[in-house]
Short mmCIF file of N, CA, C and O and ligand atoms in Angstrom, two decimals:
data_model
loop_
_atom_site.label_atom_id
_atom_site.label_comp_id
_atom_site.label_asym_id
_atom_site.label_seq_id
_atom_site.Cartn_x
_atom_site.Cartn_y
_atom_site.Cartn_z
N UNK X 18 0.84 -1.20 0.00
CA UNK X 18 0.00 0.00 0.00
C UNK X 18 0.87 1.24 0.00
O UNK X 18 1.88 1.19 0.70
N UNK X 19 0.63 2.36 -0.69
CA UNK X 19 0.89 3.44 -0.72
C UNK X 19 0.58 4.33 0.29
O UNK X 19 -0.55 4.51 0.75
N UNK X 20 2.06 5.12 0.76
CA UNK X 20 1.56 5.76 1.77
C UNK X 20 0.16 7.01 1.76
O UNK X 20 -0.49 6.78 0.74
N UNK X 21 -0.31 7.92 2.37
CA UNK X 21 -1.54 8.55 2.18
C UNK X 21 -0.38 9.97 1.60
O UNK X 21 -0.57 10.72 0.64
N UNK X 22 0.32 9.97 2.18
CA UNK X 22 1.33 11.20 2.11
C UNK X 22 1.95 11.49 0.82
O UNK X 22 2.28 12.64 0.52
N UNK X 23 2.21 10.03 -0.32
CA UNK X 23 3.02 9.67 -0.98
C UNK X 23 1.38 10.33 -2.02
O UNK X 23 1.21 11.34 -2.71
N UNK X 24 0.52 9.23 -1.67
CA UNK X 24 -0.59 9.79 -2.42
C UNK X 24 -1.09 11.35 -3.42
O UNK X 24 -1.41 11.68 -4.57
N UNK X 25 -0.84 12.04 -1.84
CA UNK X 25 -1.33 13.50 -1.46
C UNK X 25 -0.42 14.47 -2.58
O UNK X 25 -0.77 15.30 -3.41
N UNK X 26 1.03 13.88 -2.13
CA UNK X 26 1.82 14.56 -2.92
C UNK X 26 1.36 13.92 -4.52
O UNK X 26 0.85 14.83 -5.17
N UNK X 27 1.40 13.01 -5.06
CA UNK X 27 0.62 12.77 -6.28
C UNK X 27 -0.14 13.78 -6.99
O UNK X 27 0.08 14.41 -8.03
N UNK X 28 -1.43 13.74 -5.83
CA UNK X 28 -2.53 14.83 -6.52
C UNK X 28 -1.65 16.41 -6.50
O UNK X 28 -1.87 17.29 -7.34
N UNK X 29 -0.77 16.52 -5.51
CA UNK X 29 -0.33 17.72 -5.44
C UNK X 29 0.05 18.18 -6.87
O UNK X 29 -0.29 19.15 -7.55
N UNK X 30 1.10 16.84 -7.16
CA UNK X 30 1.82 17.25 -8.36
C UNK X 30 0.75 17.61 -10.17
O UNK X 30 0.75 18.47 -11.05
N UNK X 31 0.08 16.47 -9.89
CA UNK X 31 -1.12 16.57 -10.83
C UNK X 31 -1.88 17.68 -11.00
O UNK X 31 -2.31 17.96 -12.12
N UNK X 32 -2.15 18.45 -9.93
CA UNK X 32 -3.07 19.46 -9.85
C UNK X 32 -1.87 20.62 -10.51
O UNK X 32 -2.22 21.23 -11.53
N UNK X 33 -0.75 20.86 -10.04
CA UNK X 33 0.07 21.92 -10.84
C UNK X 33 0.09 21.72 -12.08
O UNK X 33 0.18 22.74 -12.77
N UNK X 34 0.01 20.39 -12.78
CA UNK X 34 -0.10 20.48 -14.42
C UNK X 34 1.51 20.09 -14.79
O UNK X 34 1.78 19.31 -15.70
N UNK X 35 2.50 20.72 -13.98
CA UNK X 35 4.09 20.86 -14.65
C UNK X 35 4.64 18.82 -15.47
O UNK X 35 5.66 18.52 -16.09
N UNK X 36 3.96 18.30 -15.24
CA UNK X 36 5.07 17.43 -14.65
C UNK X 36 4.01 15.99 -15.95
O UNK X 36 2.79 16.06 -15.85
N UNK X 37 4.30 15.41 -16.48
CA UNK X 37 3.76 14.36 -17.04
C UNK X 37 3.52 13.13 -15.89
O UNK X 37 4.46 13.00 -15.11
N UNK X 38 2.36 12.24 -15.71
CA UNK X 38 2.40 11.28 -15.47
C UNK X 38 3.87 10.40 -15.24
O UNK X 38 4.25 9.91 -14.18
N UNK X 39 4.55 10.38 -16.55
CA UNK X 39 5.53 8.96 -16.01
C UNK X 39 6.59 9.93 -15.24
O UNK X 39 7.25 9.31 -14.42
N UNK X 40 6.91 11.36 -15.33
CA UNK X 40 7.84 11.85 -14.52
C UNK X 40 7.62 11.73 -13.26
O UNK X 40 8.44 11.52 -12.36
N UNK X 41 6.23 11.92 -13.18
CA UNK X 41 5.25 12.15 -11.36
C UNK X 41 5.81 10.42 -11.21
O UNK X 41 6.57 10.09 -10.30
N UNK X 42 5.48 9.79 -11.87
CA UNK X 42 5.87 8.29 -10.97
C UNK X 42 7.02 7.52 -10.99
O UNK X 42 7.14 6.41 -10.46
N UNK X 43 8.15 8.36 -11.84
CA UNK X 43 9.54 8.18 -11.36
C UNK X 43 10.01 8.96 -10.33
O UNK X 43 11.07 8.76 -9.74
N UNK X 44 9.25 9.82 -10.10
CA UNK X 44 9.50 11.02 -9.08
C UNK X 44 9.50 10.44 -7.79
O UNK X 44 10.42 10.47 -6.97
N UNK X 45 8.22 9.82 -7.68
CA UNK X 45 7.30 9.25 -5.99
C UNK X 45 7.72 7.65 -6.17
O UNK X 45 7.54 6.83 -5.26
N UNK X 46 8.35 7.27 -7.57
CA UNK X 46 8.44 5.87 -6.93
C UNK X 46 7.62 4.90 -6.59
O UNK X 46 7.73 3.90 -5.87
N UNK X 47 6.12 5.72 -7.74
CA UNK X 47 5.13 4.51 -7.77
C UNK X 47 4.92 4.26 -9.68
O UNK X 47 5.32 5.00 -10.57
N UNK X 48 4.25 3.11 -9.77
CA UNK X 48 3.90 2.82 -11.13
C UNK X 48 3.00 4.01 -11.90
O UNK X 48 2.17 4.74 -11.35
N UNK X 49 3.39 4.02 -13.34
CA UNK X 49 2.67 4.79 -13.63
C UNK X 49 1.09 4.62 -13.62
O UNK X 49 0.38 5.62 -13.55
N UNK X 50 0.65 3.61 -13.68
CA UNK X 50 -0.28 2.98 -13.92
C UNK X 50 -1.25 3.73 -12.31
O UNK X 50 -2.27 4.42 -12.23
N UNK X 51 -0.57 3.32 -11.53
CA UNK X 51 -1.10 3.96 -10.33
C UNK X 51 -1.22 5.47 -9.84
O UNK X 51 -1.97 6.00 -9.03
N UNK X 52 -0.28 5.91 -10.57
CA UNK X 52 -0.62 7.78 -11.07
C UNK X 52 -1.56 8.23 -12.17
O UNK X 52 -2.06 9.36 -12.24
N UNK X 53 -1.78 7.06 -13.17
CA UNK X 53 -3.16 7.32 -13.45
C UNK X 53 -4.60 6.98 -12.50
O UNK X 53 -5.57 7.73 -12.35
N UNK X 54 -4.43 5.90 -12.05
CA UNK X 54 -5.24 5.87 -11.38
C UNK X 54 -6.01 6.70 -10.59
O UNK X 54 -7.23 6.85 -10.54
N UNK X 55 -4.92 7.33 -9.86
CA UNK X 55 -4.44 8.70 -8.77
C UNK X 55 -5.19 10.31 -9.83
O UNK X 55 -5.94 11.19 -9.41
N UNK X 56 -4.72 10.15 -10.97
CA UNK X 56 -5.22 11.37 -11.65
C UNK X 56 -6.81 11.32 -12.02
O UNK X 56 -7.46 12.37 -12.02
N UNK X 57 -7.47 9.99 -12.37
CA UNK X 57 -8.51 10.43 -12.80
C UNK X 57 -9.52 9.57 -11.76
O UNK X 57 -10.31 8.67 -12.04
N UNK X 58 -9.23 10.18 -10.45
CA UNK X 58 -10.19 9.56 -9.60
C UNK X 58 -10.14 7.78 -9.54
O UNK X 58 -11.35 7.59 -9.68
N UNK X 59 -9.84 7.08 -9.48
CA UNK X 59 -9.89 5.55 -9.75
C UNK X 59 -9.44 4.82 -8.31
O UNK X 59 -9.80 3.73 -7.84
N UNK X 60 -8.75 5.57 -7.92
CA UNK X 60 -7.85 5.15 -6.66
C UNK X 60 -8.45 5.13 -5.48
O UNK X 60 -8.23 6.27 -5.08
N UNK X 61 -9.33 4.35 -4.25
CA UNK X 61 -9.91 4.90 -3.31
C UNK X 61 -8.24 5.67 -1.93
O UNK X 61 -7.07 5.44 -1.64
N UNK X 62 -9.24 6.47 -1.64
CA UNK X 62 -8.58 7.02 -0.64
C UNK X 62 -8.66 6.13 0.55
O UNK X 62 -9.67 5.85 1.19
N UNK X 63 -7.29 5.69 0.77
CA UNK X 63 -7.61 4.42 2.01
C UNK X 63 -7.66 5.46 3.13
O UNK X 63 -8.64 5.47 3.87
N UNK X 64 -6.60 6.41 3.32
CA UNK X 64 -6.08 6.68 4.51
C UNK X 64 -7.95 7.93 4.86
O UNK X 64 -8.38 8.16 5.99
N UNK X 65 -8.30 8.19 4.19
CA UNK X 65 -9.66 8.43 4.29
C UNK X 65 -10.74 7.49 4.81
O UNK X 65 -11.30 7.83 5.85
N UNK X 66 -10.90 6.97 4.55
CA UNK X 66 -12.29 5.53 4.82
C UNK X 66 -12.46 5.61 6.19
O UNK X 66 -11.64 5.36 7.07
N UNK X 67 -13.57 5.98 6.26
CA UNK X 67 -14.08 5.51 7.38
C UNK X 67 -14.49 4.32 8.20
O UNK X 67 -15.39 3.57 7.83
N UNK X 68 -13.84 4.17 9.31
CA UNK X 68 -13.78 2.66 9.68
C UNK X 68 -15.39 2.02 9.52
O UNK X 68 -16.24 2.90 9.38
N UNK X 69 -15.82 0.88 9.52
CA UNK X 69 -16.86 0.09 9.36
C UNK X 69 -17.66 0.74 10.53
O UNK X 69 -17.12 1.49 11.34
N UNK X 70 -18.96 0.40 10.56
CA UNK X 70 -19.89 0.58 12.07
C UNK X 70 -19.48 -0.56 13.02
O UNK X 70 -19.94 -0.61 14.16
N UNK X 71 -18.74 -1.36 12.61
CA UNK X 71 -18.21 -2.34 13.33
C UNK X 71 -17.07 -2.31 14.18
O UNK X 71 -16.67 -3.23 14.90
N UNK X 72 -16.59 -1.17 14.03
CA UNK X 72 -14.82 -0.80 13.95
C UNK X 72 -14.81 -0.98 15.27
O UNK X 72 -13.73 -1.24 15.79
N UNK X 73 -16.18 -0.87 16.23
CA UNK X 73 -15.67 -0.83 18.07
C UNK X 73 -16.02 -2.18 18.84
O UNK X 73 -16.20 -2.17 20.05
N UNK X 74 -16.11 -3.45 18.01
CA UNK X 74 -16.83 -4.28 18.59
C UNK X 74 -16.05 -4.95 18.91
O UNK X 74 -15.12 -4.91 18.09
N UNK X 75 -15.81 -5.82 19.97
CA UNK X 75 -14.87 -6.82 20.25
C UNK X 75 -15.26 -8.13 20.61
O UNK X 75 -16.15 -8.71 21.24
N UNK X 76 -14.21 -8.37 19.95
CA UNK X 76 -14.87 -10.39 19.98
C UNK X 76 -15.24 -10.89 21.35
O UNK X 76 -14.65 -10.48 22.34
N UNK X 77 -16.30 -11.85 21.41
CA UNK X 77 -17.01 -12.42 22.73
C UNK X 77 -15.34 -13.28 23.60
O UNK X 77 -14.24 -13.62 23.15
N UNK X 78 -15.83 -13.33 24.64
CA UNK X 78 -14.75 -13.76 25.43
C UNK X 78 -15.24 -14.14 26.88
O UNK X 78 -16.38 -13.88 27.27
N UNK X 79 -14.26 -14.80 27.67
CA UNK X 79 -14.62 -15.32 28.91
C UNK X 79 -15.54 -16.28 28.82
O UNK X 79 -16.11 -16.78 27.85
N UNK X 80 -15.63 -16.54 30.55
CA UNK X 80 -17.17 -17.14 30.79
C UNK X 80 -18.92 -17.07 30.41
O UNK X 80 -19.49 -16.02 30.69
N UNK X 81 -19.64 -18.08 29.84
CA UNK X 81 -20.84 -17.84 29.47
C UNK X 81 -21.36 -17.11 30.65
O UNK X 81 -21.03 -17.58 31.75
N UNK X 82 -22.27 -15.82 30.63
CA UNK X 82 -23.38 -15.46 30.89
C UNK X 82 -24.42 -15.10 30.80
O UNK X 82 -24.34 -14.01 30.25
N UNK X 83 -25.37 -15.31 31.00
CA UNK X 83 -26.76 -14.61 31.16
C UNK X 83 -27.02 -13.82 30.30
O UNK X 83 -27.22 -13.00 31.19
N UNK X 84 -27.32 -12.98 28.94
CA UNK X 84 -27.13 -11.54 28.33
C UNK X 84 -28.42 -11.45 28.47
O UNK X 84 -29.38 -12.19 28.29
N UNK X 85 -28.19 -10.09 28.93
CA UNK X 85 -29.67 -9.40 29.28
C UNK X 85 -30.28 -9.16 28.15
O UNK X 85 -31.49 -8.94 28.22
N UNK X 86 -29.69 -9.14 26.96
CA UNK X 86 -30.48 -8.35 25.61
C UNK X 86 -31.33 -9.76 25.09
O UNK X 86 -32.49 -9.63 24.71
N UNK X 87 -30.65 -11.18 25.10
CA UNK X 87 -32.13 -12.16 24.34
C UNK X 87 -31.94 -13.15 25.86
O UNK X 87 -33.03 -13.63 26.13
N UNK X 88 -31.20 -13.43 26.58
CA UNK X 88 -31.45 -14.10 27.77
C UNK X 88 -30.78 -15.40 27.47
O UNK X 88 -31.18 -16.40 28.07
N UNK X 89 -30.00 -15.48 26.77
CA UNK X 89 -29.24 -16.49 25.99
C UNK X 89 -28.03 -16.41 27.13
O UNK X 89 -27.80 -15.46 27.87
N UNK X 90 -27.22 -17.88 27.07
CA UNK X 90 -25.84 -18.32 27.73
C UNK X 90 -24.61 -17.70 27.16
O UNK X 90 -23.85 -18.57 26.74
N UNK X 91 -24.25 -16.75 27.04
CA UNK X 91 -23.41 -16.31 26.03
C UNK X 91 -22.09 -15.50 26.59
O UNK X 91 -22.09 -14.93 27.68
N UNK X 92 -20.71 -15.54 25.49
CA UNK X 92 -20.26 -15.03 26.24
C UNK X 92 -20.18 -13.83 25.68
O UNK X 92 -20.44 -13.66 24.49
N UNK X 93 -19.71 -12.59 26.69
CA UNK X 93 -20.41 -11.55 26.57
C UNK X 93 -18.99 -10.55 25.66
O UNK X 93 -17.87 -11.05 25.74
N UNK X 94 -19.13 -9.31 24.92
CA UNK X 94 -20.74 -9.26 24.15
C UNK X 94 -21.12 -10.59 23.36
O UNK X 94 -20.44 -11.53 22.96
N UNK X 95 -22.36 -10.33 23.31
CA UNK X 95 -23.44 -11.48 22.57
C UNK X 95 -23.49 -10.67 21.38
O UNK X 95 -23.71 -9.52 21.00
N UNK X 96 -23.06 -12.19 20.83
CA UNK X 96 -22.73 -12.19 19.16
C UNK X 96 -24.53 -11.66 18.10
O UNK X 96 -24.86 -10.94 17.16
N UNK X 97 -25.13 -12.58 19.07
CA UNK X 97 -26.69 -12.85 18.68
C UNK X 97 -27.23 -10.64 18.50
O UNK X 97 -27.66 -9.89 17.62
N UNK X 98 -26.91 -10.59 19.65
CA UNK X 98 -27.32 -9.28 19.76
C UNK X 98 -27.25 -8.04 18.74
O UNK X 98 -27.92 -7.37 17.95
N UNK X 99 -25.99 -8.22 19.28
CA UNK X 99 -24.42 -7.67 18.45
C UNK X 99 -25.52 -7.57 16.43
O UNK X 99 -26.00 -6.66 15.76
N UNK X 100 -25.42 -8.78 16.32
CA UNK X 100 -26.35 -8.64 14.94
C UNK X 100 -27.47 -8.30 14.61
O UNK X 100 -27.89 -7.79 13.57
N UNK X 101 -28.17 -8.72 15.91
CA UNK X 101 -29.46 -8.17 15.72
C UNK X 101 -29.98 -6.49 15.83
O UNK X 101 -31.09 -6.00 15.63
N UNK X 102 -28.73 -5.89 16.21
CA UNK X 102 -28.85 -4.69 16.27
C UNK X 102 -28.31 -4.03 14.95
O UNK X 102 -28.83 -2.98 14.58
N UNK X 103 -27.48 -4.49 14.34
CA UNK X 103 -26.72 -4.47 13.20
C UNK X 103 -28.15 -4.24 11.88
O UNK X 103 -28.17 -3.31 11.08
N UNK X 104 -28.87 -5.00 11.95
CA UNK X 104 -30.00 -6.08 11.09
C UNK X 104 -31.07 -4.66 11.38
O UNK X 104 -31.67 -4.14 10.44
N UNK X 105 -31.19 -4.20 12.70
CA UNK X 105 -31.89 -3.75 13.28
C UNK X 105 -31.94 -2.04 12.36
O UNK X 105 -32.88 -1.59 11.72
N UNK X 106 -30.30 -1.27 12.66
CA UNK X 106 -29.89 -0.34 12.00
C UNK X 106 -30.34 -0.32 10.63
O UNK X 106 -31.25 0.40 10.23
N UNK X 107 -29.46 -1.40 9.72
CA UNK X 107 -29.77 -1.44 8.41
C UNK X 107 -31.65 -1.24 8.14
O UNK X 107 -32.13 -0.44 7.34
N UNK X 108 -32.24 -1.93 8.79
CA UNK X 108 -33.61 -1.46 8.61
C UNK X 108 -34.31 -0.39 8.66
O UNK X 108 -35.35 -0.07 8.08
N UNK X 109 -33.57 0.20 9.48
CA UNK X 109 -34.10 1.94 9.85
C UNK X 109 -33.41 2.16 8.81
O UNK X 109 -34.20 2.83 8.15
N UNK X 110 -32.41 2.04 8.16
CA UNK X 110 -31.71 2.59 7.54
C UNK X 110 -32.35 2.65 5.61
O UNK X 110 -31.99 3.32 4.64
N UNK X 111 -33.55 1.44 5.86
CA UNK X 111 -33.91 1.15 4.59
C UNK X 111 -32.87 0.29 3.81
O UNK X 111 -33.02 0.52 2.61
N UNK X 112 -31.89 -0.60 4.04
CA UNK X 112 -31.04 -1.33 3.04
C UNK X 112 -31.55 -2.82 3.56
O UNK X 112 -31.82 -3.21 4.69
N UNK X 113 -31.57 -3.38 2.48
CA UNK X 113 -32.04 -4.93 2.86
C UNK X 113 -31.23 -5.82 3.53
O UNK X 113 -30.11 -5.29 3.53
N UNK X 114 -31.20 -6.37 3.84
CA UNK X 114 -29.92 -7.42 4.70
C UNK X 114 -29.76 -8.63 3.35
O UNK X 114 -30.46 -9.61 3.13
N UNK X 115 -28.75 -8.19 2.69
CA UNK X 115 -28.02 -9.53 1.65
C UNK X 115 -26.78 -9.06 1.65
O UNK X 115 -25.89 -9.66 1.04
ZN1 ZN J 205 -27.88 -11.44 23.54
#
C-alpha cells in the first residue's frame, strides 16, 4: 500500500499540471499505472475511509453469561445481539440485509 502522504503529494503534483504522469511516478516511486489511477479519480482514498460501524466491537470472550439483551448463555458481548442490532440499524436505515 501506498503511503496517504506519498498519495497527497501525487494529486499535489497533478493538480500543478508541470510534470507528465511517467515523470510524477519516477518522481514518488510509484507505477505509472497507479498515477493514473491517482489522476482520474480511480484510486480509493484508504487513509480516508471511514472505519466500518463495526470498527468498536470486540470479539465475545470469557465465561458464558446470562445476556440481558435475548437471555441467551453467552459469552459476553453477545454475538446474537451484536447482529441483531446491526440487522436492526440497516432497517431503519432502509437497506435490505443480503
Ligand atoms: Zn444477547
Amino acid at each position: 500500500m501506498i503511503a496517504a502522504a506519498v498519495v497527497r503529494e501525487i494529486r499535489d503534483l497533478l493538480a500543478e499540471g508541470g510534470l507528465s504522469q511517467r515523470k510524477i511516478a519516477g518522481q514518488t516511486g510509484v507505477s505509472r499505472g497507479t498515477v493514473n489511477a491517482i489522476a482520474r479519480g480511480k484510486r480509493p482514498d484508504y487513509a480516508t475511509r471511514r472505519p466500518g460501524p463495526d470498527a468498536d466491537f470486540t470479539p465475545p470472550g470469557g465465561p458464558p453469561t446470562r445476556c440481558p439483551g435475548c437471555g441467551g448463555m453467552v459469552q459476553m458481548p453477545c454475538l446474537l445481539c451484536h447482529v441483531r442490532a446491526i440487522k436492526q440499524r440497516r432497517r431503519l436505515q432502509g437497506r435490505s440485509f443480503r
